[in-house]
Amino acid sequence: MPLRYEPTLVIAVDDGSKMKELIGQVRFWLEETQPQVLPIVRLGVADEKGLQDSTGKPVGKDIAEGLNLWLDAVTEAENLNEVRKAGFDLPSDLLVRRIIIAVESQTDWQRIKAVLEALVQILQKRREATIKLVVAVLAQNQEDQLAKALKDMREWLNGYAQNFSAVQMLVLDRYRNDGSNINPNQLPMVLTFLLLVALMPYEANQHWLFNGQFGKVNVWTAGLGIVYVPLPDIANTAAKWLCHQLSHLALREQVNEGFLQERWQEMERALDEERLWREIFKGLSDYGIGADVTEDSFVVNLPEGLVRLDLSAIPWDKWTERIADWEAKWMLMLEEFWLPKVREGANETQQKVAKELEQSLDKCVANGVAIIATVEKLMVKMQENLINWKSRKALRGIRLTQKEFQDLDTAIRQVPNPLAIAARIFLIGTVIVYFTFIFARWSWLSGFIANWLRNFLPFVEAWMVPAFIGLLGFLAILRLIWKGWRTYDEAVKRVEAIKERCIKAVAEEIASVLREAGLQALERFNKYFEGWAKRTTENNRTVAKNIETQLQEWEATFKSFSPSDYPLVRSCVRKWSQLEPILKEAMMGRPYDELWRQLLKDAQLTSWEQWLSRWLDRSAVKILEHTAEELWKTRLKGEEVKRLSTYLQTNEAESLLQPCYDEASKFLWQKVQSGTSLRWSLKPEDERNLSDLSEKVLRERYGSNIVDWQSITLPGAIGYLQVAEAQIP
């Protein structure tokens, strides 16, 4: 016959008490014992902030909206089908829901009333809904104060009982019906197990706790005596033990040299100067501007013909001014367009390199082993690399054009005026012609020259001399013209050459400005990453100290393992020496390195930024503990951990179980009505010897007729439970 179940809400009203912790315990136990029903169960806390789930996440804007959302959620078709697939029989009337409201007697009645009134308002709007309500009261104050608190609660419930199909009050008082009292500290544990039993699937047509009469408020109390496996305490301690065992790997001093070399090669590529130099100027590639690194210099290459100026239509005396204006336009181009692109490229490159460096450190963290030592060695190598950058020794400065402009001005001033040259040629030519005619007409001169020349040239006649003098005059005039033209031509060529030098100087100035901007960027990179390496080293060492300190705290915590152990609720394992072998056996044969990497992955601590920030503010401790607890529960724990027989031999269990019957018989209420008691034997799941032992104790204490004792299977627990109707004062 399939077990039955109904959609259920459990809400603790909290005003600074330990009810939040109690709800967390119930949630934990339900996950461990009956995880199949969780889709149609909601557990949370109502406080001054509203309704929150067991993790502290708000549900709705206020309590009423939160209750509405949960009432819908537990009857969603998808959730119901999931529970049915697990083999449970759900009621045909899916509008039926069970609600347990857990409170402490000293909690402000107005706060409790606010939750109840919000529930009634919802029911009045949802007339088709059927709600079975149980108010569980944990009595912690004196008897007279308890009487008043219960009276207010009872009166309110009686006034609105017609809105519910069943209303029950479950009261746990520290005064028992035999006149004794108990330590109030164990009452939350008693209520935890009572709620857990109430949330177990059942075989009967109706659950015992929700089987009330319409329009009437019944008051119940209970007696409990169990031996249990402290699964929440074990999980918590196992999490800290796991964190302690696995976190040691991060502090391992022996580094994997192959892994270290791979990471350094990645960082070395990221810090390659030549690559960075080219990346800085990548934004200027559309202009054909490139960057290169020679053996001893950093170079910016402007494309051929990029910087040119046609001055053919400009008078020479305007050339210097025009070139200066042209230079100013290029400088404006630099300032407005090119240099911003260089700075943008430098910023992007710096961010890219920083990301690449962090990615290498991310791999160190994700690897998990020797994180601290590996990062330390990488930072040493990185600082050595930065010290040896060539840009630190590169010649710096901007090419100036002042000298070329001065030379051009001088050359232009030194170009002779063509008219002046022509006038000079004319004047000197006139003199040459005049003297040529004079010398040619002097017959005595012609005769003298002819007689002298006959000494060498016998054929010379007197008439030939004037013609020779005229030829010499003509040649003199030709030489005068050629020299004037040559003087002018050389001056023009000198001006053209200096003009080209000026234009080239402007191009060199542009390249030098870009080069200087690039070198400044490299200098900034060098300083930034030097500082980054130093900060990383300091932070890495701080993290190492924090881990070492936390390892000591973890060790002290798990070695002080001491779960709740009271007469009513007895723990089957009470000290670390009993638990340690169980944990070690669970870890036997499991690779610690892989588990550590899995833990970091699940904790989302696989990046350097996350690892660093979480350890610097110590938030990594809670994150790792929570993740380790989940890892323990889902992958490492095993079913043996939940079994009582793992910790107890049969004879040991019997010595603990004998008093459980007596404790369960002493109801936590002094005015229990006779003849209304319900009795259960709590038996562990799939542990035949302990189940038989439970019946044996019953026969010894109760007699052979135990048919009125029903059985409830509760994994990880064995004992007895009695519930009885009580007379409320």
XYZ file of C-alpha atoms in Angstrom:
729
model
C 0.000 0.000 0.000
C 1.549 3.354 -1.025
C 2.257 5.904 1.661
C 0.081 9.007 1.754
C 1.113 12.642 1.872
C -0.393 16.122 1.667
C 1.006 19.550 0.679
C 2.398 21.112 3.848
C 3.742 24.451 5.114
C 5.816 24.764 8.295
C 6.237 28.335 9.544
C 8.088 29.370 12.685
C 7.247 32.746 14.208
C 10.503 34.279 15.344
C 11.301 37.385 17.401
C 14.929 36.798 18.239
C 14.563 33.225 19.503
C 16.135 30.095 18.078
C 13.203 29.184 15.851
C 15.183 29.917 12.685
C 17.756 27.359 13.733
C 14.991 24.873 14.544
C 13.456 25.251 11.058
C 16.884 24.716 9.529
C 17.274 21.491 11.510
C 13.859 20.222 10.389
C 14.686 21.054 6.775
C 17.988 19.211 7.038
C 16.399 16.102 8.515
C 13.627 16.096 5.915
C 16.209 16.315 3.119
C 18.045 13.383 4.660
C 15.032 11.182 5.387
C 12.272 12.015 2.895
C 13.698 14.216 0.120
C 10.981 12.969 -2.271
C 8.277 15.056 -0.557
C 10.206 18.344 -0.602
C 8.520 19.644 -3.797
C 5.201 19.981 -1.907
C 6.673 21.105 1.437
C 7.755 24.633 2.351
C 9.577 25.562 5.560
C 10.294 29.107 6.660
C 10.304 31.812 9.298
C 7.977 34.776 9.822
C 9.586 37.736 11.561
C 9.510 41.520 11.423
C 10.860 41.424 7.844
C 8.085 39.170 6.561
C 8.207 35.553 5.413
C 11.559 33.936 4.615
C 12.452 30.431 3.525
C 14.853 28.203 5.453
C 17.850 29.821 3.716
C 16.771 33.347 4.740
C 15.536 34.347 1.270
C 12.428 36.608 1.397
C 9.164 35.185 0.074
C 6.820 37.885 -1.201
C 6.624 41.512 -0.104
C 4.857 40.665 3.144
C 3.611 37.660 5.111
C 0.238 37.492 3.322
C 1.792 37.523 -0.138
C 4.413 34.994 0.952
C 1.744 32.611 2.267
C -0.224 32.994 -0.959
C 2.838 32.142 -3.039
C 3.614 29.075 -0.960
C 0.025 27.816 -0.928
C 0.096 27.930 -4.727
C 3.584 26.425 -4.982
C 2.834 23.259 -3.000
C -0.082 22.406 -5.291
C 1.556 23.142 -8.627
C 0.979 20.268 -11.050
C 4.687 19.839 -11.733
C 5.536 19.480 -8.032
C 2.610 17.122 -7.373
C 3.552 14.895 -10.296
C 7.127 14.715 -9.058
C 5.937 13.436 -5.656
C 3.518 10.974 -7.274
C 6.352 9.593 -9.407
C 8.243 8.918 -6.160
C 5.421 6.504 -5.217
C 3.304 8.581 -2.843
C -0.479 8.698 -2.806
C -1.748 12.288 -2.796
C -5.330 13.256 -1.873
C -7.736 13.615 -4.762
C -8.801 17.001 -3.380
C -5.654 18.968 -4.120
C -7.099 22.041 -2.418
C -6.297 20.480 0.960
C -3.179 21.855 2.563
C -1.592 21.349 5.972
C -0.022 24.207 7.886
C 2.084 23.948 11.042
C 2.871 27.191 12.843
C 5.633 26.774 15.436
C 6.008 29.412 18.159
C 7.597 29.914 21.530
C 5.246 30.770 24.361
C 7.100 33.985 25.195
C 6.898 35.251 21.589
C 4.904 38.468 21.290
C 1.286 37.440 20.751
C 0.737 40.288 18.274
C 3.388 38.842 15.984
C 1.813 35.390 16.165
C -1.605 36.920 15.648
C -0.390 38.780 12.528
C 0.576 35.475 10.892
C -2.724 33.807 11.846
C -4.801 36.760 10.639
C -2.929 36.820 7.334
C -3.797 33.147 6.938
C -7.495 33.764 7.728
C -7.635 36.609 5.203
C -6.277 34.290 2.545
C -8.848 31.626 3.413
C -11.687 34.130 3.202
C -10.575 34.965 -0.346
C -9.939 31.311 -1.197
C -13.206 29.835 -0.025
C -12.560 26.687 -1.994
C -9.317 25.942 -0.092
C -9.258 23.517 2.821
C -6.643 24.110 5.516
C -5.667 21.848 8.373
C -3.898 23.936 10.998
C -1.569 22.907 13.820
C -0.062 25.449 16.204
C 2.970 23.942 17.954
C 3.896 25.838 21.132
C 7.295 25.518 22.754
C 6.689 26.498 26.384
C 9.739 28.185 27.889
C 8.299 30.601 30.468
C 6.726 30.146 33.888
C 3.426 28.295 34.299
C 1.309 31.395 34.973
C 2.756 33.213 31.965
C 2.288 30.094 29.863
C -1.359 29.869 30.918
C -2.034 33.423 29.737
C -0.201 32.899 26.432
C -2.114 29.698 25.724
C -5.401 31.305 26.728
C -4.976 34.155 24.207
C -4.015 31.700 21.504
C -6.858 29.299 22.324
C -9.453 32.067 22.324
C -8.327 33.356 18.935
C -8.260 29.879 17.416
C -11.735 29.115 18.766
C -13.006 32.335 17.236
C -11.738 31.417 13.760
C -11.875 27.608 13.965
C -14.728 27.496 11.478
C -12.330 28.696 8.774
C -10.266 25.519 9.073
C -11.204 21.883 8.511
C -9.123 20.919 11.561
C -7.340 22.927 14.273
C -4.911 21.453 16.786
C -2.592 22.861 19.418
C 0.534 20.899 20.300
C 2.054 22.162 23.553
C 5.439 21.124 24.915
C 5.917 22.212 28.519
C 8.989 21.579 30.643
C 6.741 20.482 33.563
C 5.819 16.803 33.231
C 2.790 14.870 34.457
C 4.793 13.063 37.151
C 5.687 16.368 38.775
C 9.243 16.482 37.427
C 10.641 18.990 35.017
C 13.311 18.898 32.343
C 16.098 21.102 31.105
C 14.369 23.626 28.819
C 17.379 23.539 26.444
C 16.272 20.144 25.117
C 12.739 21.241 24.219
C 13.757 22.625 20.766
C 15.245 19.211 19.946
C 12.030 17.525 21.091
C 9.958 19.846 18.896
C 12.348 19.240 15.979
C 11.722 15.499 16.097
C 7.992 15.918 16.676
C 7.778 18.129 13.590
C 9.884 15.625 11.691
C 7.577 12.751 12.711
C 4.601 14.906 11.744
C 6.145 15.430 8.287
C 6.685 11.732 7.670
C 4.447 9.938 5.127
C 1.635 7.907 6.696
C -0.534 4.868 5.905
C -3.811 5.811 7.644
C -6.586 7.731 5.924
C -5.754 10.807 7.999
C -2.598 11.929 9.739
C -2.835 11.706 13.541
C -1.674 15.278 14.108
C -4.147 16.828 11.649
C -7.116 14.618 12.570
C -9.136 17.256 14.430
C -12.821 18.070 14.527
C -14.266 20.939 12.513
C -14.940 24.009 14.667
C -13.164 22.655 17.736
C -9.627 23.292 18.996
C -7.931 20.262 20.523
C -4.838 20.634 22.723
C -2.225 17.906 22.629
C 1.078 17.331 24.352
C 3.732 14.708 23.740
C 6.411 12.611 25.345
C 9.499 11.579 23.445
C 12.479 9.368 24.080
C 14.810 8.510 21.198
C 18.352 7.617 20.306
C 19.365 9.363 17.083
C 22.208 9.861 14.653
C 23.111 13.562 14.920
C 23.166 14.003 11.147
C 23.218 17.840 11.178
C 26.107 17.891 13.662
C 27.940 15.178 11.740
C 27.469 17.041 8.459
C 28.641 20.287 10.025
C 31.681 18.646 11.599
C 32.428 16.640 8.455
C 32.344 19.881 6.451
C 34.921 21.516 8.713
C 37.034 18.357 8.721
C 36.905 18.216 4.922
C 37.835 21.887 4.641
C 40.756 21.276 6.992
C 41.977 18.192 5.125
C 41.585 19.643 1.644
C 42.688 23.246 2.271
C 46.111 21.934 3.254
C 46.643 21.252 -0.440
C 46.578 24.981 -1.206
C 49.511 25.474 1.198
C 51.616 22.650 -0.198
C 55.157 23.948 -0.744
C 56.169 21.458 -3.442
C 55.257 22.953 -6.821
C 54.571 20.987 -9.995
C 57.383 22.339 -12.183
C 55.631 21.422 -15.430
C 52.470 23.239 -14.367
C 54.534 26.214 -13.163
C 56.402 26.416 -16.479
C 53.162 26.336 -18.483
C 51.710 29.170 -16.430
C 54.908 31.227 -16.730
C 54.998 30.786 -20.504
C 51.459 32.175 -20.642
C 52.435 35.161 -18.492
C 55.656 35.707 -20.435
C 53.695 35.856 -23.696
C 51.302 38.325 -22.110
C 54.232 40.541 -21.044
C 56.140 40.368 -24.381
C 57.317 43.932 -25.120
C 57.277 43.606 -28.904
C 53.706 42.324 -28.840
C 52.639 45.108 -26.470
C 54.361 47.729 -28.653
C 52.386 46.618 -31.700
C 49.141 46.325 -29.731
C 49.459 49.942 -28.568
C 49.350 51.202 -32.179
C 46.751 48.785 -33.553
C 44.195 51.622 -33.683
C 46.333 53.427 -36.295
C 46.492 50.501 -38.712
C 43.728 52.070 -40.825
C 46.134 54.926 -41.546
C 48.901 52.541 -42.550
C 50.914 53.394 -39.449
C 52.780 50.466 -37.987
C 55.125 49.776 -35.093
C 58.187 47.600 -34.963
C 61.036 46.730 -32.645
C 64.616 46.480 -33.866
C 67.513 45.070 -31.934
C 68.049 48.259 -29.984
C 65.122 50.557 -30.729
C 61.361 50.970 -30.801
C 60.129 52.315 -34.141
C 56.937 53.879 -35.487
C 56.636 53.597 -39.287
C 54.623 56.141 -41.248
C 53.539 55.008 -44.741
C 55.462 56.430 -47.677
C 53.937 59.666 -48.914
C 51.607 60.086 -45.930
C 53.261 63.360 -44.920
C 53.635 65.484 -48.098
C 53.101 69.127 -49.167
C 52.928 70.722 -52.615
C 54.392 74.246 -52.570
C 54.757 74.716 -56.353
C 52.096 77.398 -56.451
C 53.350 79.154 -53.329
C 55.915 81.970 -53.395
C 59.202 81.086 -51.738
C 58.918 83.725 -49.110
C 55.696 82.027 -47.907
C 57.170 78.539 -47.737
C 58.306 78.653 -44.098
C 54.999 80.024 -42.921
C 53.046 77.518 -45.011
C 55.104 74.561 -43.739
C 54.683 75.798 -40.146
C 50.905 75.970 -40.644
C 50.971 72.529 -42.212
C 52.983 71.214 -39.244
C 50.441 72.697 -36.830
C 47.636 70.890 -38.666
C 49.490 67.582 -38.290
C 50.023 68.259 -34.592
C 46.298 68.923 -34.264
C 45.649 65.662 -36.090
C 47.921 63.960 -33.577
C 46.267 65.484 -30.537
C 42.686 65.074 -31.701
C 42.764 61.705 -33.447
C 45.957 59.679 -33.331
C 47.147 60.140 -29.767
C 43.673 59.352 -28.333
C 43.744 56.137 -30.377
C 47.190 55.356 -28.999
C 45.975 55.978 -25.444
C 42.859 53.905 -26.102
C 45.002 51.121 -27.512
C 47.302 51.341 -24.491
C 44.379 51.144 -22.047
C 42.849 48.195 -23.888
C 46.210 46.470 -24.038
C 46.800 46.988 -20.310
C 43.375 45.571 -19.492
C 43.928 42.678 -21.877
C 47.304 41.843 -20.350
C 45.912 42.122 -16.808
C 43.117 39.744 -17.787
C 45.586 37.293 -19.344
C 47.733 37.386 -16.213
C 44.696 36.791 -14.015
C 43.633 33.918 -16.263
C 46.966 32.255 -15.549
C 46.371 32.752 -11.826
C 42.814 31.437 -12.304
C 44.319 28.173 -13.528
C 46.523 28.055 -10.432
C 43.440 28.382 -8.227
C 41.382 25.911 -10.265
C 44.232 23.400 -10.017
C 43.994 23.780 -6.244
C 47.352 22.249 -5.325
C 50.197 24.474 -4.064
C 48.277 27.646 -4.963
C 50.261 29.876 -2.620
C 53.717 28.586 -3.619
C 52.915 28.631 -7.350
C 51.659 32.219 -7.286
C 54.696 33.273 -5.229
C 57.129 31.836 -7.793
C 55.213 33.329 -10.712
C 55.366 36.785 -9.164
C 59.145 36.502 -8.677
C 59.572 35.587 -12.345
C 57.249 38.369 -13.391
C 59.187 41.038 -11.503
C 62.464 39.799 -12.989
C 60.926 39.987 -16.468
C 59.712 43.563 -15.948
C 63.123 44.714 -14.704
C 64.713 43.511 -17.967
C 62.361 45.302 -20.344
C 64.306 47.037 -23.174
C 62.007 50.063 -23.066
C 63.492 51.006 -19.698
C 66.799 51.768 -21.498
C 65.384 53.182 -24.760
C 66.397 56.701 -25.829
C 63.529 59.106 -25.343
C 62.557 62.465 -26.776
C 60.640 64.255 -29.543
C 62.217 65.303 -32.859
C 62.220 69.126 -33.153
C 61.964 71.006 -36.497
C 63.319 74.390 -35.403
C 66.745 74.059 -37.093
C 65.253 72.997 -40.462
C 62.899 75.963 -40.409
C 65.811 78.333 -39.693
C 67.877 76.786 -42.495
C 64.957 77.167 -44.916
C 64.534 80.829 -44.005
C 68.276 81.422 -44.550
C 68.313 79.538 -47.867
C 65.305 81.442 -49.219
C 66.897 84.767 -48.240
C 70.119 83.739 -50.021
C 68.419 83.007 -53.381
C 69.483 85.881 -55.765
C 66.849 87.872 -57.594
C 66.738 86.861 -61.314
C 66.397 90.519 -62.372
C 69.457 91.410 -60.349
C 71.379 88.644 -62.065
C 70.158 89.834 -65.484
C 71.126 93.410 -64.680
C 74.555 92.304 -63.587
C 75.014 90.279 -66.757
C 73.906 93.285 -68.832
C 76.265 95.734 -67.132
C 79.281 93.460 -67.131
C 78.475 92.337 -70.710
C 78.360 95.977 -71.858
C 81.824 96.561 -70.400
C 83.132 93.433 -72.088
C 81.696 94.504 -75.481
C 83.106 98.013 -75.086
C 86.641 96.885 -74.342
C 86.426 94.174 -77.002
C 85.693 96.812 -79.666
C 88.429 99.113 -78.289
C 91.039 96.365 -78.291
C 89.991 95.154 -81.749
C 90.393 98.650 -83.311
C 93.947 99.282 -82.011
C 96.073 98.372 -85.061
C 99.337 98.621 -83.160
C 97.943 96.174 -80.646
C 96.851 93.817 -83.427
C 100.292 94.082 -85.077
C 102.138 93.503 -81.812
C 100.035 90.465 -80.959
C 100.343 89.077 -84.525
C 104.184 89.437 -84.461
C 104.352 87.719 -81.056
C 102.049 84.870 -82.155
C 104.155 84.211 -85.269
C 106.852 82.956 -82.955
C 104.553 80.012 -82.256
C 102.056 80.101 -85.104
C 103.705 81.275 -88.346
C 100.433 81.347 -90.242
C 98.917 84.167 -88.095
C 98.209 87.384 -89.939
C 97.503 90.835 -88.481
C 93.914 90.857 -89.615
C 93.183 87.707 -87.576
C 93.883 89.339 -84.239
C 90.727 91.569 -84.058
C 88.604 88.537 -84.877
C 90.335 86.589 -82.082
C 89.755 89.494 -79.642
C 86.047 89.555 -80.622
C 85.832 85.773 -80.023
C 87.329 86.186 -76.563
C 84.790 88.899 -75.751
C 81.961 86.666 -76.923
C 83.211 83.775 -74.768
C 83.492 86.082 -71.759
C 79.878 87.135 -72.197
C 78.791 83.454 -72.466
C 80.674 82.575 -69.284
C 79.075 85.504 -67.485
C 75.587 84.319 -68.464
C 76.353 80.666 -67.481
C 77.737 81.689 -64.089
C 74.694 83.842 -63.312
C 72.342 80.999 -64.230
C 74.365 78.478 -62.199
C 74.353 80.710 -59.109
C 70.599 81.007 -59.308
C 70.057 77.295 -59.978
C 72.213 76.191 -57.036
C 70.323 78.505 -54.694
C 66.990 77.122 -55.934
C 68.152 73.521 -55.504
C 69.415 74.312 -52.016
C 65.992 75.728 -51.103
C 64.216 72.658 -52.529
C 66.520 70.315 -50.618
C 66.011 72.160 -47.338
C 62.245 72.216 -48.006
C 62.277 68.429 -48.342
C 64.311 68.223 -45.162
C 61.651 70.320 -43.419
C 58.853 68.062 -44.641
C 60.856 64.996 -43.618
C 61.548 66.594 -40.233
C 57.809 67.108 -39.723
C 57.218 63.424 -40.553
C 59.982 62.468 -38.131
C 58.448 64.772 -35.531
C 55.067 63.055 -35.955
C 56.675 59.626 -35.665
C 58.668 60.726 -32.603
C 55.534 62.043 -30.875
C 53.795 58.726 -31.496
C 56.912 56.822 -30.416
C 57.162 58.819 -27.201
C 53.490 58.172 -26.467
C 54.113 54.468 -27.017
C 57.172 54.456 -24.754
C 55.230 56.296 -22.085
C 52.562 53.604 -22.340
C 55.210 50.877 -21.959
C 56.632 52.745 -18.978
C 53.145 52.916 -17.451
C 52.644 49.203 -18.149
C 55.926 48.414 -16.467
C 55.129 50.402 -13.342
C 51.547 49.141 -13.180
C 52.453 45.492 -13.492
C 55.350 45.869 -11.081
C 52.865 47.236 -8.557
C 50.393 44.510 -9.509
C 52.992 41.828 -8.893
C 53.928 43.319 -5.518
C 50.286 43.635 -4.443
C 49.593 40.095 -5.609
C 52.570 38.827 -3.623
C 51.457 40.666 -0.484
C 47.841 39.515 -0.857
C 48.974 35.964 -1.554
C 50.964 35.917 1.668
C 48.029 37.382 3.589
C 45.787 34.649 2.197
C 48.340 32.039 3.294
C 48.269 33.415 6.847
C 44.461 33.480 6.862
C 44.314 29.870 5.684
C 46.813 28.782 8.319
C 44.778 30.539 11.012
C 41.549 29.014 9.723
C 43.075 25.536 9.651
C 43.740 25.847 13.373
C 40.178 27.040 13.993
C 38.716 24.190 11.930
C 40.798 21.653 13.791
C 39.760 23.028 17.170
C 36.101 22.994 16.077
C 35.843 19.466 14.733
C 37.859 18.049 17.618
C 35.333 19.604 20.018
C 32.477 17.720 18.312
C 29.697 17.424 20.883
C 26.128 17.048 19.554
C 23.015 17.676 21.625
C 22.582 14.828 24.088
C 19.719 14.967 26.592
C 17.608 12.372 28.431
C 14.818 12.824 25.890
C 17.047 12.875 22.808
C 20.212 10.783 23.093
C 22.956 11.023 20.512
C 24.495 7.733 19.429
C 27.886 9.398 18.893
C 29.085 12.021 21.343
C 32.768 12.793 20.762
C 35.303 13.260 18.018
C 37.175 10.028 18.700
C 33.980 8.134 17.794
C 33.290 10.119 14.653
C 36.823 10.391 13.233
C 37.110 6.748 12.075
C 33.741 7.044 10.305
C 34.881 10.103 8.367
C 38.226 8.585 7.460
C 36.550 5.442 6.225
C 34.187 7.513 4.063
C 37.224 9.238 2.501
C 39.237 6.064 2.020
C 40.428 5.634 -1.553
C 39.142 9.010 -2.684
C 41.638 11.313 -4.442
C 42.010 14.418 -2.289
C 43.262 16.526 -5.206
C 40.099 15.899 -7.223
C 37.855 16.471 -4.223
C 39.592 19.785 -3.494
C 39.172 20.924 -7.083
C 35.524 19.892 -6.998
C 35.024 21.758 -3.728
C 36.547 24.934 -5.195
C 34.387 24.583 -8.306
C 31.175 24.086 -6.339
C 32.103 26.997 -4.059
C 32.746 29.192 -7.123
C 36.290 29.874 -5.954
C 38.032 28.869 -9.186
C 39.135 32.367 -10.200
C 41.952 34.336 -8.631
C 39.707 37.347 -7.980
C 37.136 35.241 -6.135
C 39.772 33.272 -4.236
C 41.616 36.417 -3.193
C 38.645 38.579 -2.191
C 36.914 35.757 -0.312
C 40.003 34.892 1.699
C 40.937 38.504 2.420
C 37.507 39.203 3.941
C 37.314 35.642 5.350
C 33.964 34.987 3.632
C 35.602 31.952 2.000
C 35.281 30.153 5.323
C 31.467 30.055 5.304
C 31.350 29.407 1.569
C 33.736 26.452 1.806
C 31.995 25.059 4.868
C 28.582 25.217 3.205
C 29.900 23.696 -0.023
C 31.835 21.017 1.837
C 28.660 20.100 3.714
C 26.793 19.709 0.423
C 29.689 17.677 -0.996
C 29.602 15.472 2.084
C 25.862 14.921 1.876
C 25.693 14.294 -1.879
C 28.922 12.436 -2.699
C 30.834 11.261 0.345
C 28.455 10.455 3.169
C 27.049 7.118 2.087
C 24.078 5.389 3.664
C 26.201 3.930 6.468
C 26.534 7.321 8.106
C 22.740 7.496 8.623
C 22.528 4.041 10.178
C 22.470 3.712 13.943
C 24.219 0.356 13.702
C 27.272 2.108 12.273
C 27.834 3.677 15.669
C 26.108 1.310 18.114
C 26.343 -2.369 18.821
C 23.038 -4.030 19.771
C 23.948 -4.253 23.457
C 24.974 -0.589 23.494
C 21.716 0.379 21.819
C 19.722 -1.596 24.367
C 21.320 0.234 27.287
C 20.331 3.536 25.663
C 16.914 2.410 24.506
C 15.696 1.144 27.884
C 15.371 4.677 29.370
C 13.737 5.973 26.185
C 10.459 4.263 27.039
C 10.410 5.870 30.482
C 11.131 9.317 29.059
C 8.384 8.978 26.465
C 5.920 7.990 29.169
C 6.480 11.193 31.137
C 4.359 13.600 29.126
C 5.548 17.203 28.949
C 2.286 18.414 30.476
C 0.930 17.998 33.965
C -2.739 17.676 32.983
C -2.909 14.910 30.453
C -6.351 13.406 30.022
C -6.402 9.683 30.587
C -7.421 7.338 27.815
C -6.482 9.700 25.008
C -2.897 8.634 24.518
C -1.510 7.637 21.092
C 1.684 5.548 21.072
C 4.352 5.028 18.420
C 7.501 3.025 18.227
C 10.065 4.896 16.118
C 12.111 2.395 14.156
C 15.169 2.965 11.970
C 14.943 2.172 8.289
C 16.334 -1.196 7.136
C 17.916 -2.057 10.496
C 16.185 -5.295 11.525
C 18.183 -5.935 14.717
C 17.380 -2.527 16.152
C 13.719 -2.809 15.140
C 13.508 -6.144 16.963
C 15.221 -4.558 19.949
C 12.564 -1.825 20.025
C 9.783 -4.420 20.259
C 11.706 -6.340 22.910
C 11.921 -3.249 25.126
C 8.205 -2.618 24.637
C 7.307 -6.150 25.735
C 9.540 -5.891 28.770
C 8.098 -2.552 29.832
C 4.530 -2.703 28.555
C 3.731 -6.374 28.446
C 3.063 -8.830 25.686
C 0.055 -6.936 24.342
C 1.537 -4.119 22.292
C -0.987 -3.965 19.493
C -1.937 -0.371 20.350
C 1.631 0.685 19.670
C 1.970 1.772 16.048
C 5.249 1.922 14.111
C 6.817 4.919 12.401
C 9.913 4.498 10.257
C 12.339 7.311 10.896
C 15.809 6.899 9.343
C 18.618 7.432 11.802
C 16.477 7.258 14.944
C 14.992 4.725 17.330
C 12.754 5.275 20.355
C 9.226 5.963 21.507
C 6.641 8.687 21.146
C 3.390 9.198 23.015
C 0.857 11.923 22.282
C -2.105 12.724 24.513
C -4.888 15.256 24.710
C -4.341 17.716 27.541
C -6.525 19.987 29.618
C -5.616 23.558 28.958
C -5.745 25.777 32.071
